[in-house]
Amino acid sequence: DVKVTQSSRYLVKRTGEKVFLECVQDMDHENMFWYRQDPGLGLRLIYFSYDVKMKEKGDIPEGYSVSREKKERFSLILESASTNQTSMYLCASRSTPGGAKGYTFGSGTRLTVV
Amino acid sequence: AQRVTQPEKLLSVFKGAPVELKCNYSYSGSPELFWYVQYSRQRLQLLLRHISRESIKGFTADLNKGETSFHLKKPFAQEEDSAMYYCALYGRGGGNKLTFGTGTQLKVEL
């Protein structure tokens, strides 16, 4: 069973702090994704990565960056956290070929920026 | 661009009543449509996909290309069906991304 693990379930950070959200998957998946989940807005794609050291902007990349130095780990970085980045962040991974049926999600990190 | 619309934020039904969660999509190619479910305090998980034409936990969904819809249905709601449901579209022409709707909270009342 594919496991996608997000290192923190809850985080509270101050405005202006640099924040790292970590995601690790254990099934050698090539593709990894970061979404944010907000009430009334659903899940919105922030960034994704097709392979190590590769990254692509999603629909709402502003204020975020990512790092993928190893295949199993995909980090989301908030360079200078702001209150409008308070949200639930979901990581997902997918094998190729797997199409959409191959998506597996982590349990999420609820980030509060104060 | 690919887009998924779920018009209802909240749907409240009584136990035993039929359920229909609406989903409409916009996509220029041939889409793959999915329903994901998130129970309270659990991770998001795949419920069903149109390609497999399966019934999971009594739920079914038929892709209607003419109406660009993929509504989720269940004839008799159960209390354990209470959850957040997301419709999602996977478009190969859209960068192989999974695009989600805004979600519908289903509440089954006794």
mmCIF file with all atom_site columns, C-alpha atoms in Angstrom:
data_model
loop_
_atom_site.group_PDB
_atom_site.id
_atom_site.type_symbol
_atom_site.label_atom_id
_atom_site.label_alt_id
_atom_site.label_comp_id
_atom_site.label_asym_id
_atom_site.label_entity_id
_atom_site.label_seq_id
_atom_site.pdbx_PDB_ins_code
_atom_site.Cartn_x
_atom_site.Cartn_y
_atom_site.Cartn_z
_atom_site.occupancy
_atom_site.B_iso_or_equiv
_atom_site.pdbx_formal_charge
_atom_site.auth_seq_id
_atom_site.auth_comp_id
_atom_site.auth_asym_id
_atom_site.auth_atom_id
_atom_site.pdbx_PDB_model_num
ATOM 1   C CA . ASP A 1 1   ? 0.000   0.000  0.000   1.00 0.00 ? 1   ASP A CA 1
ATOM 2   C CA . VAL A 1 2   ? 1.398   3.358  -1.058  1.00 0.00 ? 2   VAL A CA 1
ATOM 3   C CA . LYS A 1 3   ? 2.203   5.637  1.778   1.00 0.00 ? 3   LYS A CA 1
ATOM 4   C CA . VAL A 1 4   ? 2.433   9.375  1.459   1.00 0.00 ? 4   VAL A CA 1
ATOM 5   C CA . THR A 1 5   ? 3.603   10.901 4.702   1.00 0.00 ? 5   THR A CA 1
ATOM 6   C CA . GLN A 1 6   ? 3.465   14.556 5.609   1.00 0.00 ? 6   GLN A CA 1
ATOM 7   C CA . SER A 1 7   ? 5.782   15.304 8.478   1.00 0.00 ? 7   SER A CA 1
ATOM 8   C CA . SER A 1 8   ? 3.516   17.631 10.439  1.00 0.00 ? 8   SER A CA 1
ATOM 9   C CA . ARG A 1 9   ? -0.214  17.420 11.039  1.00 0.00 ? 9   ARG A CA 1
ATOM 10  C CA . TYR A 1 10  ? -0.451  20.921 12.533  1.00 0.00 ? 10  TYR A CA 1
ATOM 11  C CA . LEU A 1 11  ? 1.870   23.909 12.244  1.00 0.00 ? 11  LEU A CA 1
ATOM 12  C CA . VAL A 1 12  ? 1.621   27.421 13.615  1.00 0.00 ? 12  VAL A CA 1
ATOM 13  C CA . LYS A 1 13  ? 4.008   29.994 12.186  1.00 0.00 ? 13  LYS A CA 1
ATOM 14  C CA . ARG A 1 14  ? 4.438   33.732 12.393  1.00 0.00 ? 14  ARG A CA 1
ATOM 15  C CA . THR A 1 15  ? 4.016   36.152 9.528   1.00 0.00 ? 15  THR A CA 1
ATOM 16  C CA . GLY A 1 16  ? 7.269   36.541 7.640   1.00 0.00 ? 16  GLY A CA 1
ATOM 17  C CA . GLU A 1 17  ? 8.735   33.215 8.705   1.00 0.00 ? 17  GLU A CA 1
ATOM 18  C CA . LYS A 1 18  ? 10.171  30.796 6.169   1.00 0.00 ? 18  LYS A CA 1
ATOM 19  C CA . VAL A 1 19  ? 8.145   27.596 6.330   1.00 0.00 ? 19  VAL A CA 1
ATOM 20  C CA . PHE A 1 20  ? 8.988   24.134 5.053   1.00 0.00 ? 20  PHE A CA 1
ATOM 21  C CA . LEU A 1 21  ? 6.318   21.496 4.529   1.00 0.00 ? 21  LEU A CA 1
ATOM 22  C CA . GLU A 1 22  ? 7.731   18.048 3.944   1.00 0.00 ? 22  GLU A CA 1
ATOM 23  C CA . CYS A 1 23  ? 6.249   15.115 2.052   1.00 0.00 ? 23  CYS A CA 1
ATOM 24  C CA . VAL A 1 24  ? 7.720   11.653 1.619   1.00 0.00 ? 24  VAL A CA 1
ATOM 25  C CA . GLN A 1 25  ? 6.414   8.738  -0.429  1.00 0.00 ? 25  GLN A CA 1
ATOM 26  C CA . ASP A 1 26  ? 7.667   5.190  -0.238  1.00 0.00 ? 26  ASP A CA 1
ATOM 27  C CA . MET A 1 27  ? 6.686   3.660  -3.581  1.00 0.00 ? 27  MET A CA 1
ATOM 28  C CA . ASP A 1 28  ? 9.224   5.124  -5.960  1.00 0.00 ? 28  ASP A CA 1
ATOM 29  C CA . HIS A 1 29  ? 6.633   7.347  -7.663  1.00 0.00 ? 29  HIS A CA 1
ATOM 30  C CA . GLU A 1 30  ? 7.915   9.775  -10.246 1.00 0.00 ? 30  GLU A CA 1
ATOM 31  C CA . ASN A 1 31  ? 5.232   12.425 -9.850  1.00 0.00 ? 31  ASN A CA 1
ATOM 32  C CA . MET A 1 32  ? 4.471   14.441 -6.750  1.00 0.00 ? 32  MET A CA 1
ATOM 33  C CA . PHE A 1 33  ? 2.029   17.270 -6.142  1.00 0.00 ? 33  PHE A CA 1
ATOM 34  C CA . TRP A 1 34  ? 1.177   19.963 -3.608  1.00 0.00 ? 34  TRP A CA 1
ATOM 35  C CA . TYR A 1 35  ? -2.411  21.171 -3.239  1.00 0.00 ? 35  TYR A CA 1
ATOM 36  C CA . ARG A 1 36  ? -4.016  23.533 -0.803  1.00 0.00 ? 36  ARG A CA 1
ATOM 37  C CA . GLN A 1 37  ? -7.523  22.815 0.415   1.00 0.00 ? 37  GLN A CA 1
ATOM 38  C CA . ASP A 1 38  ? -9.809  25.662 1.463   1.00 0.00 ? 38  ASP A CA 1
ATOM 39  C CA . PRO A 1 39  ? -13.535 25.618 2.285   1.00 0.00 ? 39  PRO A CA 1
ATOM 40  C CA . GLY A 1 40  ? -15.558 26.694 -0.706  1.00 0.00 ? 40  GLY A CA 1
ATOM 41  C CA . LEU A 1 41  ? -12.537 26.621 -2.991  1.00 0.00 ? 41  LEU A CA 1
ATOM 42  C CA . GLY A 1 42  ? -11.782 22.910 -3.081  1.00 0.00 ? 42  GLY A CA 1
ATOM 43  C CA . LEU A 1 43  ? -8.292  21.682 -3.854  1.00 0.00 ? 43  LEU A CA 1
ATOM 44  C CA . ARG A 1 44  ? -6.030  23.936 -5.857  1.00 0.00 ? 44  ARG A CA 1
ATOM 45  C CA . LEU A 1 45  ? -2.734  22.817 -7.353  1.00 0.00 ? 45  LEU A CA 1
ATOM 46  C CA . ILE A 1 46  ? 0.289   24.797 -6.191  1.00 0.00 ? 46  ILE A CA 1
ATOM 47  C CA . TYR A 1 47  ? 3.253   22.993 -7.717  1.00 0.00 ? 47  TYR A CA 1
ATOM 48  C CA . PHE A 1 48  ? 4.086   19.575 -9.055  1.00 0.00 ? 48  PHE A CA 1
ATOM 49  C CA . SER A 1 49  ? 7.143   17.616 -10.055 1.00 0.00 ? 49  SER A CA 1
ATOM 50  C CA . TYR A 1 50  ? 7.596   14.951 -12.694 1.00 0.00 ? 50  TYR A CA 1
ATOM 51  C CA . ASP A 1 51  ? 11.017  13.857 -11.531 1.00 0.00 ? 51  ASP A CA 1
ATOM 52  C CA . VAL A 1 52  ? 13.954  14.727 -9.341  1.00 0.00 ? 52  VAL A CA 1
ATOM 53  C CA . LYS A 1 53  ? 15.012  18.370 -9.666  1.00 0.00 ? 53  LYS A CA 1
ATOM 54  C CA . MET A 1 54  ? 12.073  19.061 -11.955 1.00 0.00 ? 54  MET A CA 1
ATOM 55  C CA . LYS A 1 55  ? 9.199   21.330 -11.003 1.00 0.00 ? 55  LYS A CA 1
ATOM 56  C CA . GLU A 1 56  ? 6.198   22.851 -12.682 1.00 0.00 ? 56  GLU A CA 1
ATOM 57  C CA . LYS A 1 57  ? 3.907   25.634 -11.556 1.00 0.00 ? 57  LYS A CA 1
ATOM 58  C CA . GLY A 1 58  ? 0.348   24.716 -10.829 1.00 0.00 ? 58  GLY A CA 1
ATOM 59  C CA . ASP A 1 59  ? -2.618  27.045 -10.739 1.00 0.00 ? 59  ASP A CA 1
ATOM 60  C CA . ILE A 1 60  ? -1.637  29.108 -7.682  1.00 0.00 ? 60  ILE A CA 1
ATOM 61  C CA . PRO A 1 61  ? 2.171   29.137 -7.325  1.00 0.00 ? 61  PRO A CA 1
ATOM 62  C CA . GLU A 1 62  ? 2.541   32.706 -6.077  1.00 0.00 ? 62  GLU A CA 1
ATOM 63  C CA . GLY A 1 63  ? 4.211   32.899 -2.691  1.00 0.00 ? 63  GLY A CA 1
ATOM 64  C CA . TYR A 1 64  ? 5.429   29.311 -2.841  1.00 0.00 ? 64  TYR A CA 1
ATOM 65  C CA . SER A 1 65  ? 8.419   27.369 -4.110  1.00 0.00 ? 65  SER A CA 1
ATOM 66  C CA . VAL A 1 66  ? 9.315   23.691 -4.060  1.00 0.00 ? 66  VAL A CA 1
ATOM 67  C CA . SER A 1 67  ? 12.323  21.439 -3.848  1.00 0.00 ? 67  SER A CA 1
ATOM 68  C CA . ARG A 1 68  ? 12.783  17.901 -5.069  1.00 0.00 ? 68  ARG A CA 1
ATOM 69  C CA . GLU A 1 69  ? 16.330  16.769 -4.425  1.00 0.00 ? 69  GLU A CA 1
ATOM 70  C CA . LYS A 1 70  ? 15.422  13.111 -3.947  1.00 0.00 ? 70  LYS A CA 1
ATOM 71  C CA . LYS A 1 71  ? 12.745  11.091 -5.666  1.00 0.00 ? 71  LYS A CA 1
ATOM 72  C CA . GLU A 1 72  ? 10.881  10.246 -2.488  1.00 0.00 ? 72  GLU A CA 1
ATOM 73  C CA . ARG A 1 73  ? 10.769  13.740 -1.006  1.00 0.00 ? 73  ARG A CA 1
ATOM 74  C CA . PHE A 1 74  ? 8.926   16.839 -2.188  1.00 0.00 ? 74  PHE A CA 1
ATOM 75  C CA . SER A 1 75  ? 9.112   19.976 -0.081  1.00 0.00 ? 75  SER A CA 1
ATOM 76  C CA . LEU A 1 76  ? 6.841   22.986 -0.245  1.00 0.00 ? 76  LEU A CA 1
ATOM 77  C CA . ILE A 1 77  ? 8.450   26.253 0.840   1.00 0.00 ? 77  ILE A CA 1
ATOM 78  C CA . LEU A 1 78  ? 6.749   29.431 1.924   1.00 0.00 ? 78  LEU A CA 1
ATOM 79  C CA . GLU A 1 79  ? 9.524   32.005 1.619   1.00 0.00 ? 79  GLU A CA 1
ATOM 80  C CA . SER A 1 80  ? 7.756   34.575 3.789   1.00 0.00 ? 80  SER A CA 1
ATOM 81  C CA . ALA A 1 81  ? 4.567   33.249 5.298   1.00 0.00 ? 81  ALA A CA 1
ATOM 82  C CA . SER A 1 82  ? 1.487   35.431 5.220   1.00 0.00 ? 82  SER A CA 1
ATOM 83  C CA . THR A 1 83  ? -1.896  35.055 6.882   1.00 0.00 ? 83  THR A CA 1
ATOM 84  C CA . ASN A 1 84  ? -3.588  34.295 3.567   1.00 0.00 ? 84  ASN A CA 1
ATOM 85  C CA . GLN A 1 85  ? -1.495  31.141 3.383   1.00 0.00 ? 85  GLN A CA 1
ATOM 86  C CA . THR A 1 86  ? -3.316  29.712 6.372   1.00 0.00 ? 86  THR A CA 1
ATOM 87  C CA . SER A 1 87  ? -4.763  26.529 4.916   1.00 0.00 ? 87  SER A CA 1
ATOM 88  C CA . MET A 1 88  ? -4.717  22.739 4.755   1.00 0.00 ? 88  MET A CA 1
ATOM 89  C CA . TYR A 1 89  ? -1.900  21.534 2.521   1.00 0.00 ? 89  TYR A CA 1
ATOM 90  C CA . LEU A 1 90  ? -2.148  18.157 0.823   1.00 0.00 ? 90  LEU A CA 1
ATOM 91  C CA . CYS A 1 91  ? 0.670   16.260 -0.812  1.00 0.00 ? 91  CYS A CA 1
ATOM 92  C CA . ALA A 1 92  ? 0.031   13.552 -3.406  1.00 0.00 ? 92  ALA A CA 1
ATOM 93  C CA . SER A 1 93  ? 2.109   11.178 -5.453  1.00 0.00 ? 93  SER A CA 1
ATOM 94  C CA . ARG A 1 94  ? 1.465   9.209  -8.587  1.00 0.00 ? 94  ARG A CA 1
ATOM 95  C CA . SER A 1 95  ? 3.265   6.608  -10.613 1.00 0.00 ? 95  SER A CA 1
ATOM 96  C CA . THR A 1 96  ? 3.606   6.794  -14.360 1.00 0.00 ? 96  THR A CA 1
ATOM 97  C CA . PRO A 1 97  ? 1.892   5.395  -16.178 1.00 0.00 ? 97  PRO A CA 1
ATOM 98  C CA . GLY A 1 98  ? -0.870  5.601  -13.657 1.00 0.00 ? 98  GLY A CA 1
ATOM 99  C CA . GLY A 1 99  ? -3.028  8.362  -14.869 1.00 0.00 ? 99  GLY A CA 1
ATOM 100 C CA . ALA A 1 100 ? -5.390  9.831  -12.380 1.00 0.00 ? 100 ALA A CA 1
ATOM 101 C CA . LYS A 1 101 ? -6.210  6.529  -10.744 1.00 0.00 ? 101 LYS A CA 1
ATOM 102 C CA . GLY A 1 102 ? -2.678  6.424  -9.393  1.00 0.00 ? 102 GLY A CA 1
ATOM 103 C CA . TYR A 1 103 ? -3.005  9.468  -7.123  1.00 0.00 ? 103 TYR A CA 1
ATOM 104 C CA . THR A 1 104 ? -2.429  8.842  -3.417  1.00 0.00 ? 104 THR A CA 1
ATOM 105 C CA . PHE A 1 105 ? -2.816  11.644 -0.907  1.00 0.00 ? 105 PHE A CA 1
ATOM 106 C CA . GLY A 1 106 ? -1.158  12.341 2.392   1.00 0.00 ? 106 GLY A CA 1
ATOM 107 C CA . SER A 1 107 ? -3.173  13.140 5.493   1.00 0.00 ? 107 SER A CA 1
ATOM 108 C CA . GLY A 1 108 ? -2.477  16.850 5.213   1.00 0.00 ? 108 GLY A CA 1
ATOM 109 C CA . THR A 1 109 ? -0.735  19.611 7.142   1.00 0.00 ? 109 THR A CA 1
ATOM 110 C CA . ARG A 1 110 ? -2.907  22.302 8.644   1.00 0.00 ? 110 ARG A CA 1
ATOM 111 C CA . LEU A 1 111 ? -0.864  25.483 8.642   1.00 0.00 ? 111 LEU A CA 1
ATOM 112 C CA . THR A 1 112 ? -1.882  28.531 10.613  1.00 0.00 ? 112 THR A CA 1
ATOM 113 C CA . VAL A 1 113 ? 0.006   31.767 10.033  1.00 0.00 ? 113 VAL A CA 1
ATOM 114 C CA . VAL A 1 114 ? -0.455  34.318 12.797  1.00 0.00 ? 114 VAL A CA 1
ATOM 115 C CA . ALA B 2 1   ? -8.494  25.073 -19.692 1.00 0.00 ? 1   ALA B CA 1
ATOM 116 C CA . GLN B 2 2   ? -10.153 22.398 -17.625 1.00 0.00 ? 2   GLN B CA 1
ATOM 117 C CA . ARG B 2 3   ? -12.756 23.250 -15.043 1.00 0.00 ? 3   ARG B CA 1
ATOM 118 C CA . VAL B 2 4   ? -14.989 21.358 -12.632 1.00 0.00 ? 4   VAL B CA 1
ATOM 119 C CA . THR B 2 5   ? -18.122 22.819 -11.112 1.00 0.00 ? 5   THR B CA 1
ATOM 120 C CA . GLN B 2 6   ? -19.954 21.497 -8.074  1.00 0.00 ? 6   GLN B CA 1
ATOM 121 C CA . PRO B 2 7   ? -22.884 23.842 -7.527  1.00 0.00 ? 7   PRO B CA 1
ATOM 122 C CA . GLU B 2 8   ? -23.834 22.711 -4.021  1.00 0.00 ? 8   GLU B CA 1
ATOM 123 C CA . LYS B 2 9   ? -21.631 23.454 -1.024  1.00 0.00 ? 9   LYS B CA 1
ATOM 124 C CA . LEU B 2 10  ? -23.873 21.488 1.297   1.00 0.00 ? 10  LEU B CA 1
ATOM 125 C CA . LEU B 2 11  ? -26.399 18.759 0.675   1.00 0.00 ? 11  LEU B CA 1
ATOM 126 C CA . SER B 2 12  ? -28.495 17.523 3.545   1.00 0.00 ? 12  SER B CA 1
ATOM 127 C CA . VAL B 2 13  ? -30.657 14.403 3.179   1.00 0.00 ? 13  VAL B CA 1
ATOM 128 C CA . PHE B 2 14  ? -32.407 12.003 5.505   1.00 0.00 ? 14  PHE B CA 1
ATOM 129 C CA . LYS B 2 15  ? -31.218 8.454  5.976   1.00 0.00 ? 15  LYS B CA 1
ATOM 130 C CA . GLY B 2 16  ? -32.758 6.214  3.331   1.00 0.00 ? 16  GLY B CA 1
ATOM 131 C CA . ALA B 2 17  ? -33.396 9.057  0.911   1.00 0.00 ? 17  ALA B CA 1
ATOM 132 C CA . PRO B 2 18  ? -31.791 9.161  -2.541  1.00 0.00 ? 18  PRO B CA 1
ATOM 133 C CA . VAL B 2 19  ? -28.633 11.195 -2.999  1.00 0.00 ? 19  VAL B CA 1
ATOM 134 C CA . GLU B 2 20  ? -27.401 13.063 -6.045  1.00 0.00 ? 20  GLU B CA 1
ATOM 135 C CA . LEU B 2 21  ? -24.252 15.153 -5.932  1.00 0.00 ? 21  LEU B CA 1
ATOM 136 C CA . LYS B 2 22  ? -23.907 17.271 -9.035  1.00 0.00 ? 22  LYS B CA 1
ATOM 137 C CA . CYS B 2 23  ? -20.751 17.754 -11.069 1.00 0.00 ? 23  CYS B CA 1
ATOM 138 C CA . ASN B 2 24  ? -20.292 19.526 -14.385 1.00 0.00 ? 24  ASN B CA 1
ATOM 139 C CA . TYR B 2 25  ? -17.060 19.910 -16.257 1.00 0.00 ? 25  TYR B CA 1
ATOM 140 C CA . SER B 2 26  ? -15.458 21.877 -19.028 1.00 0.00 ? 26  SER B CA 1
ATOM 141 C CA . TYR B 2 27  ? -12.734 20.285 -21.097 1.00 0.00 ? 27  TYR B CA 1
ATOM 142 C CA . SER B 2 28  ? -11.983 20.322 -24.791 1.00 0.00 ? 28  SER B CA 1
ATOM 143 C CA . GLY B 2 29  ? -10.649 16.792 -25.065 1.00 0.00 ? 29  GLY B CA 1
ATOM 144 C CA . SER B 2 30  ? -11.768 13.425 -23.776 1.00 0.00 ? 30  SER B CA 1
ATOM 145 C CA . PRO B 2 31  ? -11.715 13.654 -19.987 1.00 0.00 ? 31  PRO B CA 1
ATOM 146 C CA . GLU B 2 32  ? -11.303 11.157 -17.221 1.00 0.00 ? 32  GLU B CA 1
ATOM 147 C CA . LEU B 2 33  ? -13.697 11.920 -14.374 1.00 0.00 ? 33  LEU B CA 1
ATOM 148 C CA . PHE B 2 34  ? -13.422 10.864 -10.747 1.00 0.00 ? 34  PHE B CA 1
ATOM 149 C CA . TRP B 2 35  ? -15.122 11.218 -7.423  1.00 0.00 ? 35  TRP B CA 1
ATOM 150 C CA . TYR B 2 36  ? -12.990 11.566 -4.303  1.00 0.00 ? 36  TYR B CA 1
ATOM 151 C CA . VAL B 2 37  ? -14.283 11.395 -0.745  1.00 0.00 ? 37  VAL B CA 1
ATOM 152 C CA . GLN B 2 38  ? -12.913 12.713 2.520   1.00 0.00 ? 38  GLN B CA 1
ATOM 153 C CA . TYR B 2 39  ? -14.437 11.408 5.729   1.00 0.00 ? 39  TYR B CA 1
ATOM 154 C CA . SER B 2 40  ? -13.976 13.360 8.919   1.00 0.00 ? 40  SER B CA 1
ATOM 155 C CA . ARG B 2 41  ? -10.327 13.332 10.059  1.00 0.00 ? 41  ARG B CA 1
ATOM 156 C CA . GLN B 2 42  ? -9.294  11.021 7.224   1.00 0.00 ? 42  GLN B CA 1
ATOM 157 C CA . ARG B 2 43  ? -7.252  11.542 4.110   1.00 0.00 ? 43  ARG B CA 1
ATOM 158 C CA . LEU B 2 44  ? -8.723  12.147 0.688   1.00 0.00 ? 44  LEU B CA 1
ATOM 159 C CA . GLN B 2 45  ? -9.392  8.898  -1.119  1.00 0.00 ? 45  GLN B CA 1
ATOM 160 C CA . LEU B 2 46  ? -10.625 7.812  -4.507  1.00 0.00 ? 46  LEU B CA 1
ATOM 161 C CA . LEU B 2 47  ? -14.265 6.729  -4.517  1.00 0.00 ? 47  LEU B CA 1
ATOM 162 C CA . LEU B 2 48  ? -14.837 5.859  -8.143  1.00 0.00 ? 48  LEU B CA 1
ATOM 163 C CA . ARG B 2 49  ? -13.835 6.670  -11.701 1.00 0.00 ? 49  ARG B CA 1
ATOM 164 C CA . HIS B 2 50  ? -15.962 6.780  -14.800 1.00 0.00 ? 50  HIS B CA 1
ATOM 165 C CA . ILE B 2 51  ? -13.740 4.463  -16.822 1.00 0.00 ? 51  ILE B CA 1
ATOM 166 C CA . SER B 2 52  ? -14.346 1.496  -14.561 1.00 0.00 ? 52  SER B CA 1
ATOM 167 C CA . ARG B 2 53  ? -18.137 1.978  -14.445 1.00 0.00 ? 53  ARG B CA 1
ATOM 168 C CA . GLU B 2 54  ? -18.160 0.476  -10.983 1.00 0.00 ? 54  GLU B CA 1
ATOM 169 C CA . SER B 2 55  ? -20.355 0.869  -7.947  1.00 0.00 ? 55  SER B CA 1
ATOM 170 C CA . ILE B 2 56  ? -18.537 1.604  -4.725  1.00 0.00 ? 56  ILE B CA 1
ATOM 171 C CA . LYS B 2 57  ? -20.364 1.685  -1.384  1.00 0.00 ? 57  LYS B CA 1
ATOM 172 C CA . GLY B 2 58  ? -23.594 1.852  -3.358  1.00 0.00 ? 58  GLY B CA 1
ATOM 173 C CA . PHE B 2 59  ? -22.545 4.972  -5.272  1.00 0.00 ? 59  PHE B CA 1
ATOM 174 C CA . THR B 2 60  ? -22.576 5.185  -9.066  1.00 0.00 ? 60  THR B CA 1
ATOM 175 C CA . ALA B 2 61  ? -21.737 7.936  -11.508 1.00 0.00 ? 61  ALA B CA 1
ATOM 176 C CA . ASP B 2 62  ? -22.339 8.089  -15.243 1.00 0.00 ? 62  ASP B CA 1
ATOM 177 C CA . LEU B 2 63  ? -20.407 10.317 -17.566 1.00 0.00 ? 63  LEU B CA 1
ATOM 178 C CA . ASN B 2 64  ? -22.793 12.290 -19.784 1.00 0.00 ? 64  ASN B CA 1
ATOM 179 C CA . LYS B 2 65  ? -20.698 13.910 -22.487 1.00 0.00 ? 65  LYS B CA 1
ATOM 180 C CA . GLY B 2 66  ? -23.657 15.696 -24.008 1.00 0.00 ? 66  GLY B CA 1
ATOM 181 C CA . GLU B 2 67  ? -24.435 17.477 -20.765 1.00 0.00 ? 67  GLU B CA 1
ATOM 182 C CA . THR B 2 68  ? -20.771 17.474 -19.630 1.00 0.00 ? 68  THR B CA 1
ATOM 183 C CA . SER B 2 69  ? -21.866 16.046 -16.308 1.00 0.00 ? 69  SER B CA 1
ATOM 184 C CA . PHE B 2 70  ? -20.716 13.338 -13.929 1.00 0.00 ? 70  PHE B CA 1
ATOM 185 C CA . HIS B 2 71  ? -23.253 13.302 -11.121 1.00 0.00 ? 71  HIS B CA 1
ATOM 186 C CA . LEU B 2 72  ? -22.772 10.969 -8.145  1.00 0.00 ? 72  LEU B CA 1
ATOM 187 C CA . LYS B 2 73  ? -25.828 8.996  -7.093  1.00 0.00 ? 73  LYS B CA 1
ATOM 188 C CA . LYS B 2 74  ? -26.909 6.607  -4.388  1.00 0.00 ? 74  LYS B CA 1
ATOM 189 C CA . PRO B 2 75  ? -30.454 5.288  -4.037  1.00 0.00 ? 75  PRO B CA 1
ATOM 190 C CA . PHE B 2 76  ? -30.535 5.107  -0.225  1.00 0.00 ? 76  PHE B CA 1
ATOM 191 C CA . ALA B 2 77  ? -28.302 7.315  1.904   1.00 0.00 ? 77  ALA B CA 1
ATOM 192 C CA . GLN B 2 78  ? -26.601 5.906  4.981   1.00 0.00 ? 78  GLN B CA 1
ATOM 193 C CA . GLU B 2 79  ? -25.317 7.802  7.977   1.00 0.00 ? 79  GLU B CA 1
ATOM 194 C CA . GLU B 2 80  ? -21.750 6.735  7.174   1.00 0.00 ? 80  GLU B CA 1
ATOM 195 C CA . ASP B 2 81  ? -21.994 8.492  3.814   1.00 0.00 ? 81  ASP B CA 1
ATOM 196 C CA . SER B 2 82  ? -21.662 11.842 5.545   1.00 0.00 ? 82  SER B CA 1
ATOM 197 C CA . ALA B 2 83  ? -18.432 13.316 4.171   1.00 0.00 ? 83  ALA B CA 1
ATOM 198 C CA . MET B 2 84  ? -16.955 15.859 1.780   1.00 0.00 ? 84  MET B CA 1
ATOM 199 C CA . TYR B 2 85  ? -17.143 14.786 -1.847  1.00 0.00 ? 85  TYR B CA 1
ATOM 200 C CA . TYR B 2 86  ? -14.973 16.186 -4.620  1.00 0.00 ? 86  TYR B CA 1
ATOM 201 C CA . CYS B 2 87  ? -15.431 15.723 -8.327  1.00 0.00 ? 87  CYS B CA 1
ATOM 202 C CA . ALA B 2 88  ? -12.165 15.740 -10.269 1.00 0.00 ? 88  ALA B CA 1
ATOM 203 C CA . LEU B 2 89  ? -11.092 15.822 -13.887 1.00 0.00 ? 89  LEU B CA 1
ATOM 204 C CA . TYR B 2 90  ? -7.889  14.446 -15.311 1.00 0.00 ? 90  TYR B CA 1
ATOM 205 C CA . GLY B 2 91  ? -6.923  15.958 -18.622 1.00 0.00 ? 91  GLY B CA 1
ATOM 206 C CA . ARG B 2 92  ? -4.006  14.720 -20.608 1.00 0.00 ? 92  ARG B CA 1
ATOM 207 C CA . GLY B 2 93  ? -4.017  17.817 -22.714 1.00 0.00 ? 93  GLY B CA 1
ATOM 208 C CA . GLY B 2 94  ? -3.965  19.997 -19.630 1.00 0.00 ? 94  GLY B CA 1
ATOM 209 C CA . GLY B 2 95  ? -0.541  18.951 -18.436 1.00 0.00 ? 95  GLY B CA 1
ATOM 210 C CA . ASN B 2 96  ? -1.702  15.666 -16.942 1.00 0.00 ? 96  ASN B CA 1
ATOM 211 C CA . LYS B 2 97  ? -3.157  17.454 -13.968 1.00 0.00 ? 97  LYS B CA 1
ATOM 212 C CA . LEU B 2 98  ? -5.987  16.482 -11.700 1.00 0.00 ? 98  LEU B CA 1
ATOM 213 C CA . THR B 2 99  ? -8.370  19.418 -11.316 1.00 0.00 ? 99  THR B CA 1
ATOM 214 C CA . PHE B 2 100 ? -10.869 19.411 -8.478  1.00 0.00 ? 100 PHE B CA 1
ATOM 215 C CA . GLY B 2 101 ? -14.233 21.014 -7.967  1.00 0.00 ? 101 GLY B CA 1
ATOM 216 C CA . THR B 2 102 ? -15.017 23.042 -4.871  1.00 0.00 ? 102 THR B CA 1
ATOM 217 C CA . GLY B 2 103 ? -16.561 20.082 -3.084  1.00 0.00 ? 103 GLY B CA 1
ATOM 218 C CA . THR B 2 104 ? -19.971 19.219 -1.645  1.00 0.00 ? 104 THR B CA 1
ATOM 219 C CA . GLN B 2 105 ? -20.458 18.425 2.022   1.00 0.00 ? 105 GLN B CA 1
ATOM 220 C CA . LEU B 2 106 ? -23.003 15.623 2.315   1.00 0.00 ? 106 LEU B CA 1
ATOM 221 C CA . LYS B 2 107 ? -24.825 15.385 5.608   1.00 0.00 ? 107 LYS B CA 1
ATOM 222 C CA . VAL B 2 108 ? -27.084 12.404 6.201   1.00 0.00 ? 108 VAL B CA 1
ATOM 223 C CA . GLU B 2 109 ? -29.532 13.010 8.991   1.00 0.00 ? 109 GLU B CA 1
ATOM 224 C CA . LEU B 2 110 ? -31.313 10.360 10.997  1.00 0.00 ? 110 LEU B CA 1
#
